Amino acid sequence: MAERAERRGGRPGRAVLAGAAVLALAGGGLAVADGIRRAGRTPASASSSGDAQGAAVPAVPTGTAAVERTDVTQSVQINGTLTYDGAFTVQGTGGRLTRLPAPGSVVRRGRAVYEADGRKVPLLYGPRPAWRPFALGMTDGPDVRQLERNLRALGYTGFTVDSHYDLGTYYAVRRWQHHLRLPVTGSLSLGQVVFLPGPLRVTAYDAALGAAIGGPVLHGTGETPVVSVRLDPSMAPGIRKGDRVTVTLPDGRERRGRVSEVSDVAQASQGPDEQQQQSYVPITVHLTGKQPRVLDQAMVQVAITTERHRDVLAVPIVALLARPGGAFSVVTVGAGGHRTEVPVETGLFDEVSGVVEVTGVAEGARVEVPEG
């Protein structure tokens, strides 16, 4: 198909659904046929043997492309918004706010989320927020295990990672406090650490420097870029978690990804008319491979693969000629430029690659396509 791409100047324009491509092709095929008739020529009919010989000379410049065996996918094309996974709010307790990280910066494990009374409040990873002080004599619990996992990840040893706050944990906390230049007590009062599921990308502040801390301090997201899509509810049944996607970034680069979440509940958004609400199904796409540097809230194009046929014969979509009754044909070009119109059956339309699955022609045959 490389020859085809060079002639056609790259990937064809994208349609919303395969049906739209079929309609466009039907219109294009009829227009070509009409042009041929105006030139005083008509397409040849099939002979009694079923071989349609001597196809009319085309009215537009043409080239050829090979019938190739490949994988063909059918995709739904929709708009999406680049953002970052997760939405987190950092709560604070006690003291006055003396330092905040810059918006857009990423705070990772062991680094300060903010400062209270000039003392660092470090970030630790875990799904459970802190709800009580950590100290010798406290009852066992999953929050203790969460703390000990973080101490181990930060390089501190001498204790067993379990749900018990024992002397080993106590001395590990003291060493950690010493390295952070915090008061060395071996215990942590409520508000001295913040637990979040992972790194925090700071987006905005909820409190000003100098304010008394007693609620939200700042909020942010995770650091992994994702694509958020508002899907028409009528399309939702055809989209499933794990579906492959191709995301076209604002600069034209492409990234592969997968649907990671499809909401079970439709939501409502305000339409252009303030009295009219429009419903949508939120879905989330995670990108694979190297994560791109992107602007938050940038618009992208998302092609979601809904069906895939492997190892089938395919021709460029533009090679199809529309025939009466919704049928299609292609013109094959043989030795010496001999042209033959051949009826074909179509399968999946791959609008991303610009090819369509066909039966009725042989692998390696050359089919006629418009130039330019």
Short mmCIF file of C-alpha atoms in Angstrom, two decimals:
data_model
loop_
_atom_site.label_atom_id
_atom_site.label_comp_id
_atom_site.label_asym_id
_atom_site.label_seq_id
_atom_site.Cartn_x
_atom_site.Cartn_y
_atom_site.Cartn_z
CA MET A 1 0.00 0.00 0.00
CA ALA A 2 3.08 2.30 0.13
CA GLU A 3 2.65 3.10 -3.56
CA ARG A 4 -0.97 4.09 -2.89
CA ALA A 5 -0.02 6.40 -0.01
CA GLU A 6 2.59 8.18 -2.13
CA ARG A 7 0.10 8.83 -4.93
CA ARG A 8 -2.67 10.00 -2.67
CA GLY A 9 -0.53 12.26 -0.53
CA GLY A 10 -0.86 10.28 2.71
CA ARG A 11 -3.76 9.08 4.81
CA PRO A 12 -7.28 9.90 3.56
CA GLY A 13 -9.61 12.18 5.50
CA ARG A 14 -11.39 10.50 8.36
CA ALA A 15 -15.13 9.85 8.44
CA VAL A 16 -17.23 9.36 11.54
CA LEU A 17 -18.59 5.92 10.71
CA ALA A 18 -18.00 3.28 8.04
CA GLY A 19 -21.51 3.90 6.73
CA ALA A 20 -20.57 7.47 5.95
CA ALA A 21 -17.60 6.21 3.93
CA VAL A 22 -19.89 3.92 1.92
CA LEU A 23 -22.24 6.79 1.11
CA ALA A 24 -19.34 9.00 0.11
CA LEU A 25 -17.97 6.28 -2.11
CA ALA A 26 -21.34 5.73 -3.72
CA GLY A 27 -21.54 9.41 -4.57
CA GLY A 28 -17.98 9.43 -5.85
CA GLY A 29 -18.52 6.31 -7.97
CA LEU A 30 -21.67 7.72 -9.57
CA ALA A 31 -19.90 11.00 -10.28
CA VAL A 32 -17.07 9.17 -12.06
CA ALA A 33 -19.58 7.12 -14.07
CA ASP A 34 -21.44 10.31 -15.01
CA GLY A 35 -18.18 11.90 -16.15
CA ILE A 36 -17.43 8.89 -18.31
CA ARG A 37 -20.87 9.09 -19.90
CA ARG A 38 -20.42 12.78 -20.64
CA ALA A 39 -17.16 11.86 -22.38
CA GLY A 40 -19.12 9.53 -24.65
CA ARG A 41 -18.09 6.30 -22.89
CA THR A 42 -20.00 3.85 -20.69
CA PRO A 43 -18.68 1.21 -18.31
CA ALA A 44 -18.51 -2.24 -19.84
CA SER A 45 -21.02 -4.87 -18.75
CA ALA A 46 -20.15 -8.38 -17.65
CA SER A 47 -19.99 -10.94 -20.44
CA SER A 48 -22.06 -14.13 -20.38
CA SER A 49 -19.04 -15.96 -18.98
CA GLY A 50 -19.00 -13.59 -15.95
CA ASP A 51 -15.76 -11.86 -17.02
CA ALA A 52 -16.34 -8.09 -17.39
CA GLN A 53 -13.84 -7.25 -20.14
CA GLY A 54 -12.78 -3.98 -21.71
CA ALA A 55 -13.67 -1.49 -18.98
CA ALA A 56 -14.07 2.04 -20.34
CA VAL A 57 -11.12 4.42 -20.27
CA PRO A 58 -11.43 6.49 -17.05
CA ALA A 59 -12.26 10.22 -17.27
CA VAL A 60 -9.75 11.15 -14.53
CA PRO A 61 -6.00 10.42 -14.17
CA THR A 62 -5.43 7.10 -12.43
CA GLY A 63 -2.72 4.91 -11.00
CA THR A 64 -2.74 1.44 -9.50
CA ALA A 65 -2.44 -0.18 -6.08
CA ALA A 66 -1.91 -3.80 -5.12
CA VAL A 67 -4.51 -6.07 -3.56
CA GLU A 68 -2.81 -6.93 -0.27
CA ARG A 69 -3.39 -9.39 2.55
CA THR A 70 -3.54 -7.47 5.83
CA ASP A 71 -5.53 -6.81 9.01
CA VAL A 72 -8.53 -4.55 8.59
CA THR A 73 -10.15 -2.74 11.49
CA GLN A 74 -13.39 -0.82 11.80
CA SER A 75 -13.25 2.26 13.98
CA VAL A 76 -15.46 4.91 15.49
CA GLN A 77 -13.98 8.40 15.27
CA ILE A 78 -14.81 10.86 18.05
CA ASN A 79 -13.37 13.95 19.71
CA GLY A 80 -11.56 13.73 23.03
CA THR A 81 -9.76 15.93 25.53
CA LEU A 82 -6.24 15.37 26.81
CA THR A 83 -6.07 15.49 30.57
CA TYR A 84 -4.44 13.57 33.43
CA ASP A 85 -5.75 10.62 35.39
CA GLY A 86 -7.28 11.11 38.81
CA ALA A 87 -8.60 14.09 40.75
CA PHE A 88 -7.21 14.60 44.25
CA THR A 89 -7.65 17.18 47.00
CA VAL A 90 -5.01 17.55 49.73
CA GLN A 91 -6.52 18.17 53.15
CA GLY A 92 -4.49 19.85 55.90
CA THR A 93 -4.75 20.02 59.68
CA GLY A 94 -3.12 22.53 62.04
CA GLY A 95 -0.63 25.38 61.69
CA ARG A 96 -0.32 28.09 59.08
CA LEU A 97 0.45 27.56 55.43
CA THR A 98 4.02 28.71 54.73
CA ARG A 99 4.91 27.12 51.38
CA LEU A 100 3.16 25.61 48.35
CA PRO A 101 4.53 23.77 45.29
CA ALA A 102 4.28 25.53 41.92
CA PRO A 103 1.22 24.78 39.74
CA GLY A 104 2.11 22.15 37.16
CA SER A 105 4.87 20.63 39.31
CA VAL A 106 4.75 16.93 40.24
CA VAL A 107 5.19 15.90 43.88
CA ARG A 108 6.44 12.35 44.38
CA ARG A 109 6.85 10.05 47.37
CA GLY A 110 8.83 11.59 50.21
CA ARG A 111 8.65 15.15 48.84
CA ALA A 112 6.77 17.95 50.54
CA VAL A 113 3.19 18.55 49.41
CA TYR A 114 3.22 21.83 51.36
CA GLU A 115 4.75 23.35 54.48
CA ALA A 116 2.95 24.16 57.71
CA ASP A 117 4.66 26.47 60.21
CA GLY A 118 7.84 26.07 58.14
CA ARG A 119 7.83 22.25 58.40
CA LYS A 120 7.53 19.90 55.45
CA VAL A 121 4.43 17.74 55.09
CA PRO A 122 5.62 14.82 52.92
CA LEU A 123 3.61 12.81 50.41
CA LEU A 124 3.33 9.03 50.83
CA TYR A 125 1.58 6.59 48.50
CA GLY A 126 -1.49 4.61 49.43
CA PRO A 127 -5.23 4.41 48.85
CA ARG A 128 -6.17 5.20 52.47
CA PRO A 129 -6.02 8.75 53.83
CA ALA A 130 -4.46 9.25 57.26
CA TRP A 131 -7.18 9.30 59.91
CA ARG A 132 -5.25 8.91 63.17
CA PRO A 133 -1.77 9.53 64.65
CA PHE A 134 1.01 6.94 64.28
CA ALA A 135 2.76 6.04 67.53
CA LEU A 136 3.89 3.14 69.73
CA GLY A 137 0.91 1.49 71.37
CA MET A 138 -1.57 2.22 68.57
CA THR A 139 -3.82 -0.65 67.52
CA ASP A 140 -2.84 -2.66 64.46
CA GLY A 141 -4.33 -1.63 61.15
CA PRO A 142 -3.91 -1.37 57.37
CA ASP A 143 -2.77 2.25 57.71
CA VAL A 144 0.31 1.01 59.60
CA ARG A 145 1.11 -1.42 56.78
CA GLN A 146 0.69 1.45 54.30
CA LEU A 147 3.15 3.62 56.26
CA GLU A 148 5.70 0.80 56.53
CA ARG A 149 5.53 0.08 52.79
CA ASN A 150 6.44 3.71 52.13
CA LEU A 151 9.31 3.65 54.63
CA ARG A 152 10.66 0.53 52.91
CA ALA A 153 10.30 2.17 49.48
CA LEU A 154 12.24 5.20 50.76
CA GLY A 155 15.12 2.94 51.81
CA TYR A 156 14.49 2.46 55.53
CA THR A 157 14.85 -1.02 57.05
CA GLY A 158 14.93 -2.75 60.43
CA PHE A 159 11.22 -3.61 60.62
CA THR A 160 8.71 -6.04 59.16
CA VAL A 161 6.06 -4.69 56.83
CA ASP A 162 2.90 -5.68 58.62
CA SER A 163 0.03 -3.98 60.42
CA HIS A 164 1.90 -3.56 63.75
CA TYR A 165 3.65 -0.33 64.83
CA ASP A 166 6.55 -1.79 66.83
CA LEU A 167 9.99 -0.57 67.86
CA GLY A 168 11.39 -1.29 64.39
CA THR A 169 8.80 1.03 62.85
CA TYR A 170 9.40 3.62 65.58
CA TYR A 171 13.15 3.84 64.88
CA ALA A 172 12.63 3.88 61.12
CA VAL A 173 10.30 6.87 61.55
CA ARG A 174 12.94 8.62 63.68
CA ARG A 175 15.62 8.13 61.01
CA TRP A 176 13.24 9.43 58.36
CA GLN A 177 12.37 12.51 60.45
CA HIS A 178 16.06 13.20 60.98
CA HIS A 179 16.76 13.13 57.23
CA LEU A 180 13.81 15.49 56.60
CA ARG A 181 15.04 17.83 59.36
CA LEU A 182 11.80 17.42 61.25
CA PRO A 183 11.42 17.03 65.03
CA VAL A 184 12.68 13.50 65.79
CA THR A 185 9.89 11.90 67.81
CA GLY A 186 9.31 8.46 66.31
CA SER A 187 5.63 9.28 65.96
CA LEU A 188 3.47 11.16 63.44
CA SER A 189 0.56 13.31 64.50
CA LEU A 190 -2.50 13.67 62.27
CA GLY A 191 -1.65 16.10 59.44
CA GLN A 192 2.12 15.43 59.42
CA VAL A 193 1.88 13.20 56.32
CA VAL A 194 -0.43 13.04 53.30
CA PHE A 195 -1.40 9.76 51.61
CA LEU A 196 -2.45 9.73 47.94
CA PRO A 197 -2.59 6.82 45.43
CA GLY A 198 0.48 8.08 43.57
CA PRO A 199 2.38 11.20 42.42
CA LEU A 200 0.45 14.47 42.53
CA ARG A 201 0.47 16.95 39.66
CA VAL A 202 -0.49 20.26 41.24
CA THR A 203 -3.17 22.19 39.38
CA ALA A 204 -4.51 24.84 41.78
CA TYR A 205 -4.53 26.07 45.38
CA ASP A 206 -7.44 25.97 47.81
CA ALA A 207 -5.79 28.11 50.50
CA ALA A 208 -3.49 31.12 50.48
CA LEU A 209 -0.08 31.38 52.09
CA GLY A 210 -0.44 32.48 55.70
CA ALA A 211 -3.90 31.00 56.08
CA ALA A 212 -4.74 28.81 59.05
CA ILE A 213 -4.86 25.19 57.83
CA GLY A 214 -8.06 23.35 58.53
CA GLY A 215 -9.40 21.93 55.28
CA PRO A 216 -8.47 21.77 51.57
CA VAL A 217 -4.98 23.10 50.83
CA LEU A 218 -4.53 22.32 47.14
CA HIS A 219 -5.78 19.95 44.47
CA GLY A 220 -4.39 18.20 41.44
CA THR A 221 -4.27 15.07 39.30
CA GLY A 222 -2.04 12.10 38.66
CA GLU A 223 0.87 12.47 36.23
CA THR A 224 -0.25 10.00 33.56
CA PRO A 225 -1.80 11.61 30.45
CA VAL A 226 -5.20 10.18 29.52
CA VAL A 227 -7.89 11.08 27.03
CA SER A 228 -11.36 11.88 28.30
CA VAL A 229 -14.21 11.27 25.86
CA ARG A 230 -17.87 12.23 26.09
CA LEU A 231 -19.52 9.44 24.14
CA ASP A 232 -23.00 9.62 22.66
CA PRO A 233 -25.12 7.11 24.65
CA SER A 234 -26.26 5.45 21.41
CA MET A 235 -22.62 4.49 20.69
CA ALA A 236 -21.80 3.24 24.19
CA PRO A 237 -22.96 -0.39 23.72
CA GLY A 238 -20.33 -0.87 20.99
CA ILE A 239 -17.41 0.37 23.13
CA ARG A 240 -15.81 -1.93 25.70
CA LYS A 241 -12.99 -1.73 28.19
CA GLY A 242 -9.79 -2.91 26.48
CA ASP A 243 -10.75 -1.72 22.99
CA ARG A 244 -7.73 -0.47 21.04
CA VAL A 245 -7.58 3.18 20.06
CA THR A 246 -5.44 5.51 17.98
CA VAL A 247 -5.16 9.07 19.30
CA THR A 248 -4.12 11.88 16.96
CA LEU A 249 -2.47 14.67 18.95
CA PRO A 250 -2.80 18.39 18.08
CA ASP A 251 0.58 18.34 16.29
CA GLY A 252 -0.47 15.39 14.10
CA ARG A 253 1.50 12.73 15.97
CA GLU A 254 -0.28 9.48 16.74
CA ARG A 255 -0.30 7.44 19.95
CA ARG A 256 -1.75 4.02 20.58
CA GLY A 257 -3.88 3.32 23.61
CA ARG A 258 -6.73 1.33 25.09
CA VAL A 259 -10.09 2.14 26.60
CA SER A 260 -9.49 1.82 30.34
CA GLU A 261 -12.90 2.82 31.66
CA VAL A 262 -16.45 3.01 30.33
CA SER A 263 -18.91 4.55 32.77
CA ASP A 264 -22.07 2.60 33.57
CA VAL A 265 -23.94 5.84 34.15
CA ALA A 266 -24.74 8.55 31.60
CA GLN A 267 -24.20 12.15 32.66
CA ALA A 268 -25.78 15.40 31.55
CA SER A 269 -24.09 18.49 30.14
CA GLN A 270 -25.52 21.87 29.24
CA GLY A 271 -26.22 22.24 25.55
CA PRO A 272 -26.01 25.44 23.45
CA ASP A 273 -29.54 26.18 24.54
CA GLU A 274 -29.38 26.76 28.30
CA GLN A 275 -32.75 25.06 28.67
CA GLN A 276 -31.55 21.91 26.89
CA GLN A 277 -29.36 19.26 28.47
CA GLN A 278 -27.37 16.70 26.49
CA SER A 279 -26.46 13.31 27.91
CA TYR A 280 -23.16 11.52 27.40
CA VAL A 281 -21.26 8.48 28.66
CA PRO A 282 -17.78 9.28 30.04
CA ILE A 283 -14.98 7.00 28.87
CA THR A 284 -11.27 7.16 29.61
CA VAL A 285 -8.41 6.15 27.30
CA HIS A 286 -4.91 5.37 28.60
CA LEU A 287 -2.04 5.91 26.16
CA THR A 288 0.63 3.25 25.71
CA GLY A 289 4.35 3.63 25.10
CA LYS A 290 6.26 6.81 25.77
CA GLN A 291 3.98 9.41 27.29
CA PRO A 292 3.74 12.59 25.19
CA ARG A 293 4.31 16.08 26.52
CA VAL A 294 0.91 17.62 26.04
CA LEU A 295 -1.12 20.65 27.01
CA ASP A 296 -3.84 19.92 29.53
CA GLN A 297 -7.33 20.16 27.99
CA ALA A 298 -6.03 20.03 24.39
CA MET A 299 -8.48 18.57 21.86
CA VAL A 300 -7.58 15.31 20.08
CA GLN A 301 -9.10 12.86 17.62
CA VAL A 302 -9.78 9.34 18.92
CA ALA A 303 -10.30 6.33 16.64
CA ILE A 304 -11.70 3.45 18.71
CA THR A 305 -11.37 0.01 17.11
CA THR A 306 -14.70 -1.80 17.39
CA GLU A 307 -14.00 -4.76 15.09
CA ARG A 308 -10.94 -6.39 13.53
CA HIS A 309 -10.58 -8.93 10.69
CA ARG A 310 -7.14 -10.49 10.42
CA ASP A 311 -5.31 -11.73 7.32
CA VAL A 312 -7.90 -10.64 4.74
CA LEU A 313 -7.60 -9.15 1.26
CA ALA A 314 -7.98 -5.38 1.05
CA VAL A 315 -7.89 -2.59 -1.53
CA PRO A 316 -7.89 1.20 -1.14
CA ILE A 317 -11.39 2.50 -0.42
CA VAL A 318 -11.02 4.90 -3.37
CA ALA A 319 -10.65 1.91 -5.71
CA LEU A 320 -14.33 1.02 -5.26
CA LEU A 321 -16.87 1.91 -7.94
CA ALA A 322 -20.51 2.11 -6.86
CA ARG A 323 -22.93 -0.06 -8.84
CA PRO A 324 -26.73 -0.11 -8.83
CA GLY A 325 -28.37 -1.85 -5.89
CA GLY A 326 -25.60 -1.00 -3.41
CA ALA A 327 -23.03 -3.25 -5.11
CA PHE A 328 -19.39 -2.41 -5.78
CA SER A 329 -16.73 -3.25 -8.33
CA VAL A 330 -13.06 -2.51 -8.97
CA VAL A 331 -11.08 -2.19 -12.17
CA THR A 332 -8.07 -4.48 -12.37
CA VAL A 333 -5.14 -3.55 -14.60
CA GLY A 334 -3.23 -6.42 -16.18
CA ALA A 335 -0.30 -6.84 -18.56
CA GLY A 336 -0.12 -4.19 -21.24
CA GLY A 337 -2.55 -2.00 -19.34
CA HIS A 338 -5.52 -4.30 -20.03
CA ARG A 339 -8.41 -3.15 -17.79
CA THR A 340 -11.17 -5.39 -16.46
CA GLU A 341 -14.10 -4.37 -14.28
CA VAL A 342 -14.60 -6.98 -11.54
CA PRO A 343 -17.52 -7.10 -9.05
CA VAL A 344 -16.42 -7.44 -5.42
CA GLU A 345 -18.02 -8.07 -2.05
CA THR A 346 -16.98 -5.61 0.67
CA GLY A 347 -16.35 -6.31 4.35
CA LEU A 348 -14.94 -3.94 6.95
CA PHE A 349 -14.08 -0.36 6.00
CA ASP A 350 -10.86 0.79 7.69
CA GLU A 351 -11.11 4.57 7.51
CA VAL A 352 -7.88 5.09 9.48
CA SER A 353 -5.77 3.17 6.94
CA GLY A 354 -8.03 4.01 4.02
CA VAL A 355 -8.62 0.39 2.94
CA VAL A 356 -11.62 -1.92 2.66
CA GLU A 357 -11.86 -5.70 2.99
CA VAL A 358 -12.90 -7.34 -0.31
CA THR A 359 -13.51 -10.73 -1.90
CA GLY A 360 -13.61 -11.37 -5.65
CA VAL A 361 -10.08 -10.32 -6.62
CA ALA A 362 -6.78 -12.15 -6.27
CA GLU A 363 -3.95 -11.21 -3.95
CA GLY A 364 -1.27 -9.23 -5.80
CA ALA A 365 -3.61 -7.99 -8.54
CA ARG A 366 -3.35 -4.29 -9.43
CA VAL A 367 -6.50 -2.19 -9.06
CA GLU A 368 -7.14 1.24 -10.47
CA VAL A 369 -7.23 4.22 -8.10
CA PRO A 370 -7.54 7.97 -8.74
CA GLU A 371 -4.28 9.90 -8.75
CA GLY A 372 -3.68 12.91 -6.54
#
